[in-house]
mmCIF file with all atom_site columns, C-alpha atoms in Angstrom:
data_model
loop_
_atom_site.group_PDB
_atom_site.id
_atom_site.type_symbol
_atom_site.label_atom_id
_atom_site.label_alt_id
_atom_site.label_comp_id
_atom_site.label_asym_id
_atom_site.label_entity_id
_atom_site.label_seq_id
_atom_site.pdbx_PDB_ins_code
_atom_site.Cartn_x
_atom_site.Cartn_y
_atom_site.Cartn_z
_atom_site.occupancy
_atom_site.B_iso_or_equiv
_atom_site.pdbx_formal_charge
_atom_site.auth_seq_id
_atom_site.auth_comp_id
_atom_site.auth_asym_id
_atom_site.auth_atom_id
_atom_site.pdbx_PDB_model_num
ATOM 1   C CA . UNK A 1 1   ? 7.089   6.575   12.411  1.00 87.00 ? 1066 UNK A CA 1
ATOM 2   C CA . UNK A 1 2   ? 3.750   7.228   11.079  1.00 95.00 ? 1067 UNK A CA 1
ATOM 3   C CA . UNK A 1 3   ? 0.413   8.510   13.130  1.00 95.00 ? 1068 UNK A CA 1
ATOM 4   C CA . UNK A 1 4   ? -3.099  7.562   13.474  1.00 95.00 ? 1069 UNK A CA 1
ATOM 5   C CA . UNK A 1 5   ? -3.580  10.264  11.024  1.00 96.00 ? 1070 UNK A CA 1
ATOM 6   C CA . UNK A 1 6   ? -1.090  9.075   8.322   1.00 97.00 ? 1071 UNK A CA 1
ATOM 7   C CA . UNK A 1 7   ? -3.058  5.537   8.981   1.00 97.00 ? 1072 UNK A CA 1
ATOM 8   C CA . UNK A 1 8   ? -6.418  7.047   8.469   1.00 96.00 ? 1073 UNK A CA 1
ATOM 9   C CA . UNK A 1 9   ? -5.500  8.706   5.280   1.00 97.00 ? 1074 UNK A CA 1
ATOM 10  C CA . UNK A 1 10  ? -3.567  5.847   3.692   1.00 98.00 ? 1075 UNK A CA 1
ATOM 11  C CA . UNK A 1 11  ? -7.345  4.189   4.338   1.00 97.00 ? 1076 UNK A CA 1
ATOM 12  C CA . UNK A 1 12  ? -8.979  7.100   2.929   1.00 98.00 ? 1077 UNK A CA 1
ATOM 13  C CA . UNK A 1 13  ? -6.800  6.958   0.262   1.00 98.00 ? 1078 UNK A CA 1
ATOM 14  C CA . UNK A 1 14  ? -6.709  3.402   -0.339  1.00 98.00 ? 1079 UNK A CA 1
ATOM 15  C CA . UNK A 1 15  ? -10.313 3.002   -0.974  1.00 98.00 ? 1080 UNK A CA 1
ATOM 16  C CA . UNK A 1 16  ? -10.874 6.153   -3.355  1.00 98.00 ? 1081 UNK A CA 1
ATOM 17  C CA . UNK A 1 17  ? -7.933  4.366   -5.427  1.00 98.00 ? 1082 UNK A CA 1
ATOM 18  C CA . UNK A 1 18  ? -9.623  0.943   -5.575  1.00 98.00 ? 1083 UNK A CA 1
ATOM 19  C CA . UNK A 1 19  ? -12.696 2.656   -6.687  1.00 98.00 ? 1084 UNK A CA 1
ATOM 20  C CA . UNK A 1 20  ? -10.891 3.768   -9.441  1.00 98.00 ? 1085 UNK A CA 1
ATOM 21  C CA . UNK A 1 21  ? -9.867  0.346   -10.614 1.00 98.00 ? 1086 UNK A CA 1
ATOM 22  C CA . UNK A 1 22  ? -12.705 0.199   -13.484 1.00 98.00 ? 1087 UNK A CA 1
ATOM 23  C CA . UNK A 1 23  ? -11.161 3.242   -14.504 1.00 98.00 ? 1088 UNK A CA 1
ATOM 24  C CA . UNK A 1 24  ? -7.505  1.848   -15.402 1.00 98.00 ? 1089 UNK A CA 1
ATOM 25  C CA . UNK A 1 25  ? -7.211  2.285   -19.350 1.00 97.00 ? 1090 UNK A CA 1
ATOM 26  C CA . UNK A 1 26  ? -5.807  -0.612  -20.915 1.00 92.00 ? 1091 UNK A CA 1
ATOM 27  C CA . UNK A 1 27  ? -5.952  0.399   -24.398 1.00 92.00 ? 1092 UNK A CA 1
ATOM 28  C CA . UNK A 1 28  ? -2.451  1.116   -25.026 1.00 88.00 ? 1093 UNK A CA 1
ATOM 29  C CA . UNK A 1 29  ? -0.444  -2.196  -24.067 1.00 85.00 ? 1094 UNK A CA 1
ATOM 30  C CA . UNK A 1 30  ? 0.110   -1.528  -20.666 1.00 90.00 ? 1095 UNK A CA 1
ATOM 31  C CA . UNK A 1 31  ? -2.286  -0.136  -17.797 1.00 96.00 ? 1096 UNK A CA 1
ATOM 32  C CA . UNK A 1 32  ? -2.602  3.914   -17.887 1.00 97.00 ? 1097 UNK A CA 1
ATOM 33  C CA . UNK A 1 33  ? -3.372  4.362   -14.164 1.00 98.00 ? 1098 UNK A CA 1
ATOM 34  C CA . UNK A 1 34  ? -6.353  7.398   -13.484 1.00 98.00 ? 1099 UNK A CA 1
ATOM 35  C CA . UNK A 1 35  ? -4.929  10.061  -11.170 1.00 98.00 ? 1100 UNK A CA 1
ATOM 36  C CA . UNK A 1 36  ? -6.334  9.579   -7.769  1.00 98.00 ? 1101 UNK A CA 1
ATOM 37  C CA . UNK A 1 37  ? -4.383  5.155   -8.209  1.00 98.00 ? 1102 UNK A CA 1
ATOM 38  C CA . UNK A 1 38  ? -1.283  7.217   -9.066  1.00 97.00 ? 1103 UNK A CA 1
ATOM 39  C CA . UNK A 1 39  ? -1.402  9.519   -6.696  1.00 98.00 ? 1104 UNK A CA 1
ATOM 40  C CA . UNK A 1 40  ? -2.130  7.027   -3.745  1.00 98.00 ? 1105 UNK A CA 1
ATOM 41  C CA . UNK A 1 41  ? 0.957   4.778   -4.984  1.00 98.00 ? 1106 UNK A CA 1
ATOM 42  C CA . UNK A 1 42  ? 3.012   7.585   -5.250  1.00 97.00 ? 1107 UNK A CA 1
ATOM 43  C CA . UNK A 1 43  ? 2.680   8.670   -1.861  1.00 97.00 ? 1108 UNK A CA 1
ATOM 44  C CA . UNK A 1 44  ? 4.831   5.593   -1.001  1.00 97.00 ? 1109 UNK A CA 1
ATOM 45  C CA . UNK A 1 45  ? 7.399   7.628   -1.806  1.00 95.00 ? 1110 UNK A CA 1
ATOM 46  C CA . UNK A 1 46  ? 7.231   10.367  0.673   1.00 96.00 ? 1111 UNK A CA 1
ATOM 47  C CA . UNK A 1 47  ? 7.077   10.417  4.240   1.00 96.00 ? 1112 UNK A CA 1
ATOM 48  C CA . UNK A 1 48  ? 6.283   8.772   6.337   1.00 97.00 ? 1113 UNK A CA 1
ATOM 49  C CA . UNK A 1 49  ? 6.118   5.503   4.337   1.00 98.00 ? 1114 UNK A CA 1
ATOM 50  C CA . UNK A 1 50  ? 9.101   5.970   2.432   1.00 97.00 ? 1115 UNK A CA 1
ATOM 51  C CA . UNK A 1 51  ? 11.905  3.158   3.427   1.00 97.00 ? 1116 UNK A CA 1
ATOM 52  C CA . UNK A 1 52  ? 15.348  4.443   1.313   1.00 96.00 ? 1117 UNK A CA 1
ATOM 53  C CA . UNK A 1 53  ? 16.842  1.053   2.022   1.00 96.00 ? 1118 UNK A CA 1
ATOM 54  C CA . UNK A 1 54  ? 13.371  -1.160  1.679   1.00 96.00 ? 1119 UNK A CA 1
ATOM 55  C CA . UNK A 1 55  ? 14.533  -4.665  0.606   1.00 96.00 ? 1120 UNK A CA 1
ATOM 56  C CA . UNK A 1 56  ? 12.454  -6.164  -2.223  1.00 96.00 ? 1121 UNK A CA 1
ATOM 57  C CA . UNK A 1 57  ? 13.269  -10.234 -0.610  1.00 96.00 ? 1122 UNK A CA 1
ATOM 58  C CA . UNK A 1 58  ? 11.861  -9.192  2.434   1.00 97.00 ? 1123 UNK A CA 1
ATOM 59  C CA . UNK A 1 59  ? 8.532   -8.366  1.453   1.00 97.00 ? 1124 UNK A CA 1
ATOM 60  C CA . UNK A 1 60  ? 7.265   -12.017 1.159   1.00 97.00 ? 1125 UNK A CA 1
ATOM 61  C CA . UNK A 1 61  ? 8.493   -12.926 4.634   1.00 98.00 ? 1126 UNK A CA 1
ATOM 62  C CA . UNK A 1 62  ? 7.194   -9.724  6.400   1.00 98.00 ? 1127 UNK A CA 1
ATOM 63  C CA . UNK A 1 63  ? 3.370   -10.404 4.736   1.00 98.00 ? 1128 UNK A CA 1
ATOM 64  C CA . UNK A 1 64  ? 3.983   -13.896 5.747   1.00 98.00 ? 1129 UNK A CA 1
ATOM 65  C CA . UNK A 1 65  ? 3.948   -13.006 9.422   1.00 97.00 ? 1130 UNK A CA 1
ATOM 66  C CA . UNK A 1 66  ? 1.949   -9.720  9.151   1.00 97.00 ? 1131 UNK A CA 1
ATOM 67  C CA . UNK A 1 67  ? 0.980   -9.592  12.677  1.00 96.00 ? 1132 UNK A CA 1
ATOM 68  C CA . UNK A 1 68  ? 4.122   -8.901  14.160  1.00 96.00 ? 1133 UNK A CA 1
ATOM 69  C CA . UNK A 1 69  ? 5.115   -6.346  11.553  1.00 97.00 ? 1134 UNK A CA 1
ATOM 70  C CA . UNK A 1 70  ? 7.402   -3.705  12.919  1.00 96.00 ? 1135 UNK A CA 1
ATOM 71  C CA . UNK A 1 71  ? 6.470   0.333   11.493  1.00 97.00 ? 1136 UNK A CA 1
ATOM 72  C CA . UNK A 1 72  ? 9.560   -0.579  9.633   1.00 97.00 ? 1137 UNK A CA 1
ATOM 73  C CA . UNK A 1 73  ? 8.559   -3.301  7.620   1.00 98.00 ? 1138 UNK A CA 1
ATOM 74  C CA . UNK A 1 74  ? 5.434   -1.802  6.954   1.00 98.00 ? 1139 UNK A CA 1
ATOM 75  C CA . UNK A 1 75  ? 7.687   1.005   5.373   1.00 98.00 ? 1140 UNK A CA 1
ATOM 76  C CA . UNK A 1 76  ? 9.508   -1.205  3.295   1.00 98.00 ? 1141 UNK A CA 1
ATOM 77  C CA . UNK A 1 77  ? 6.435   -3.199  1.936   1.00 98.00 ? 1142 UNK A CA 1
ATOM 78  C CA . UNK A 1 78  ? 5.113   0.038   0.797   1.00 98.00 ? 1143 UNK A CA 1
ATOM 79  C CA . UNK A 1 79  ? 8.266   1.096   -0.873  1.00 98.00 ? 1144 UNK A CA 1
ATOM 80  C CA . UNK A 1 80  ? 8.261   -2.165  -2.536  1.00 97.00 ? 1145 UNK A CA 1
ATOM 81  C CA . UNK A 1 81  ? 4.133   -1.679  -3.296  1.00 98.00 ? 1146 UNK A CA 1
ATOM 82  C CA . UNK A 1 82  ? 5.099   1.561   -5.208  1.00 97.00 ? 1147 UNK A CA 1
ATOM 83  C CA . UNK A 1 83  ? 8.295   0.247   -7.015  1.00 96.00 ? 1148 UNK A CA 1
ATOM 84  C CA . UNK A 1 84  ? 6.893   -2.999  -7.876  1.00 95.00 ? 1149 UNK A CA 1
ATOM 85  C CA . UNK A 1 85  ? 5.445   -1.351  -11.296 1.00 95.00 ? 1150 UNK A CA 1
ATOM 86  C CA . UNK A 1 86  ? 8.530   -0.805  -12.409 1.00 92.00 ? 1151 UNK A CA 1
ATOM 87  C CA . UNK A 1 87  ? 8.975   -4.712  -13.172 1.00 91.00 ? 1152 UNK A CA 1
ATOM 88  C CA . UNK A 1 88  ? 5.756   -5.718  -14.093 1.00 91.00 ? 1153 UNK A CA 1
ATOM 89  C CA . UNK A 1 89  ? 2.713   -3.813  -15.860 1.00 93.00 ? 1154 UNK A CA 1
ATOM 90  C CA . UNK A 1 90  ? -0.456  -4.286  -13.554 1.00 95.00 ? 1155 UNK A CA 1
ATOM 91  C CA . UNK A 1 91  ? 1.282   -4.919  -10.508 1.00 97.00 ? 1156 UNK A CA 1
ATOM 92  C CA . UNK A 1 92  ? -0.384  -2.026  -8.677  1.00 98.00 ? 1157 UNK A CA 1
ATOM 93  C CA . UNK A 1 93  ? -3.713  -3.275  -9.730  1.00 97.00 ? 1158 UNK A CA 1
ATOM 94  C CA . UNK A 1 94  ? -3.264  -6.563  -8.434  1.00 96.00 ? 1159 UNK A CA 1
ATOM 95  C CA . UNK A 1 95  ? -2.125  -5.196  -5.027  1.00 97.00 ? 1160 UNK A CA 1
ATOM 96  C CA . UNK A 1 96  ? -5.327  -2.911  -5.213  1.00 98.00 ? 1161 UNK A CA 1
ATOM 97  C CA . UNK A 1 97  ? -7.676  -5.985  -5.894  1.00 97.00 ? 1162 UNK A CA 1
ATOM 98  C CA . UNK A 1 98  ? -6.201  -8.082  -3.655  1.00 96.00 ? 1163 UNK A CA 1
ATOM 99  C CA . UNK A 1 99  ? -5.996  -8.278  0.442   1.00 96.00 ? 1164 UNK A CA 1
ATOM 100 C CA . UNK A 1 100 ? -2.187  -6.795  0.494   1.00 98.00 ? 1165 UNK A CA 1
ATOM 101 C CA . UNK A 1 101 ? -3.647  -3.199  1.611   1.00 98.00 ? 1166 UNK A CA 1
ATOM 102 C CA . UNK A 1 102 ? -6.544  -4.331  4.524   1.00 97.00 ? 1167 UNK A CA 1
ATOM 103 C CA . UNK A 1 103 ? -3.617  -6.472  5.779   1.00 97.00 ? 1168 UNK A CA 1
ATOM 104 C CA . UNK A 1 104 ? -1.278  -3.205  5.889   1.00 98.00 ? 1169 UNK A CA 1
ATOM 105 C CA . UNK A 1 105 ? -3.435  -0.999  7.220   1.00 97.00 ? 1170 UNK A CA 1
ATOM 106 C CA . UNK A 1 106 ? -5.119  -3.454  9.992   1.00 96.00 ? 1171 UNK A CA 1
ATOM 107 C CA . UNK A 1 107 ? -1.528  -3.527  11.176  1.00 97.00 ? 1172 UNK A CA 1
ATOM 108 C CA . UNK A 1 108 ? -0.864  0.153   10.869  1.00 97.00 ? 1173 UNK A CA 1
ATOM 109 C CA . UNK A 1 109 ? -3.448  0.691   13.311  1.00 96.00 ? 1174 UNK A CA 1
ATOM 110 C CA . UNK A 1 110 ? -2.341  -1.823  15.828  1.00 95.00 ? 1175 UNK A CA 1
ATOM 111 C CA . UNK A 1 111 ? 0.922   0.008   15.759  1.00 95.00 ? 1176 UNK A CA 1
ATOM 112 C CA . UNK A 1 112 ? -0.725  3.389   16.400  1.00 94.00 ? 1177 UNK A CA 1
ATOM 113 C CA . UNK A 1 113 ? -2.329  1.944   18.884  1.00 83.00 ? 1178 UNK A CA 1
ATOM 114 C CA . UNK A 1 114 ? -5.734  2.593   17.451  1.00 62.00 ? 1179 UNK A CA 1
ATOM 115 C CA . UNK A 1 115 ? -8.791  0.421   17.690  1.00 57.00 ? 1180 UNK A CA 1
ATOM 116 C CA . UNK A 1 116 ? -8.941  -0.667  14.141  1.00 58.00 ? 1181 UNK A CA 1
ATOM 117 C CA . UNK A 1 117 ? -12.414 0.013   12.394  1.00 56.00 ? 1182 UNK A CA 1
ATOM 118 C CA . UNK A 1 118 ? -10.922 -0.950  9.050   1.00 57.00 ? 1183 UNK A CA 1
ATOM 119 C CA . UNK A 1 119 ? -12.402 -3.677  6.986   1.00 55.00 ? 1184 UNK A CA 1
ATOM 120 C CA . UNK A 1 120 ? -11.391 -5.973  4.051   1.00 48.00 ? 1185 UNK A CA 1
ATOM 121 C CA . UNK A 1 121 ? -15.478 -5.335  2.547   1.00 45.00 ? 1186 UNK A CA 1
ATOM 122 C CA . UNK A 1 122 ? -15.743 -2.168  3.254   1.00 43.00 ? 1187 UNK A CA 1
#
């Protein structure tokens, strides 16, 4: 299970990685992600958001019905966020540009029972 602290830097995180979105160098074919989107992908891999057994099919039902998202399913949509690139160039930069992260981490916060400050503008 993750902690208000894990939720507050996968914020943190989240935002210095879609500030880094102009930064993506597409000169080679295929996006050549700056460090700090990377890094923040990456983590998805790691404790505490790391889901071994994630299931790829699930992903579009768990977003579906984000508000009752388990810490589980959060787990195994991040997986998913991380491995997605795998099977389609850009995929992390859509997920950065669109509203699959505020949705995440509005929920994460629920489940640490924190009031959530988070939003989709900021």
């Amino acid at each position: 299970m993750f902690s208000k602290s894990d939720v507050e830097k996968l914020e943190k995180d989240y935002r210095q990685a879609k500030e880094a979105l102009p930064d993506i160098d597409h000169s080679g074919g295929y996006p050549k992600y700056p460090e700090v989107i990377s890094k923040f992908m990456n983590a998805f891999c790691a404790p505490p958001w790391l889901k071994i057994d994630y299931d790829p099919r699930e992903v579009k039902k768990i977003m579906s019905n984000i508000d009752n998202a388990s810490p589980d399913n959060l787990c195994n949509v991040l997986t998913n966020a991380n491995r997605i690139e795998r099977f389609g160039d850009g995929q992390w930069a859509l997920l950065l540009e669109g509203d699959f992260f505020p949705l995440v981490i509005s929920r994460a916060y629920v489940l640490t029972n924190t009031n959530c400050s988070f939003k989709k503008g900021r």
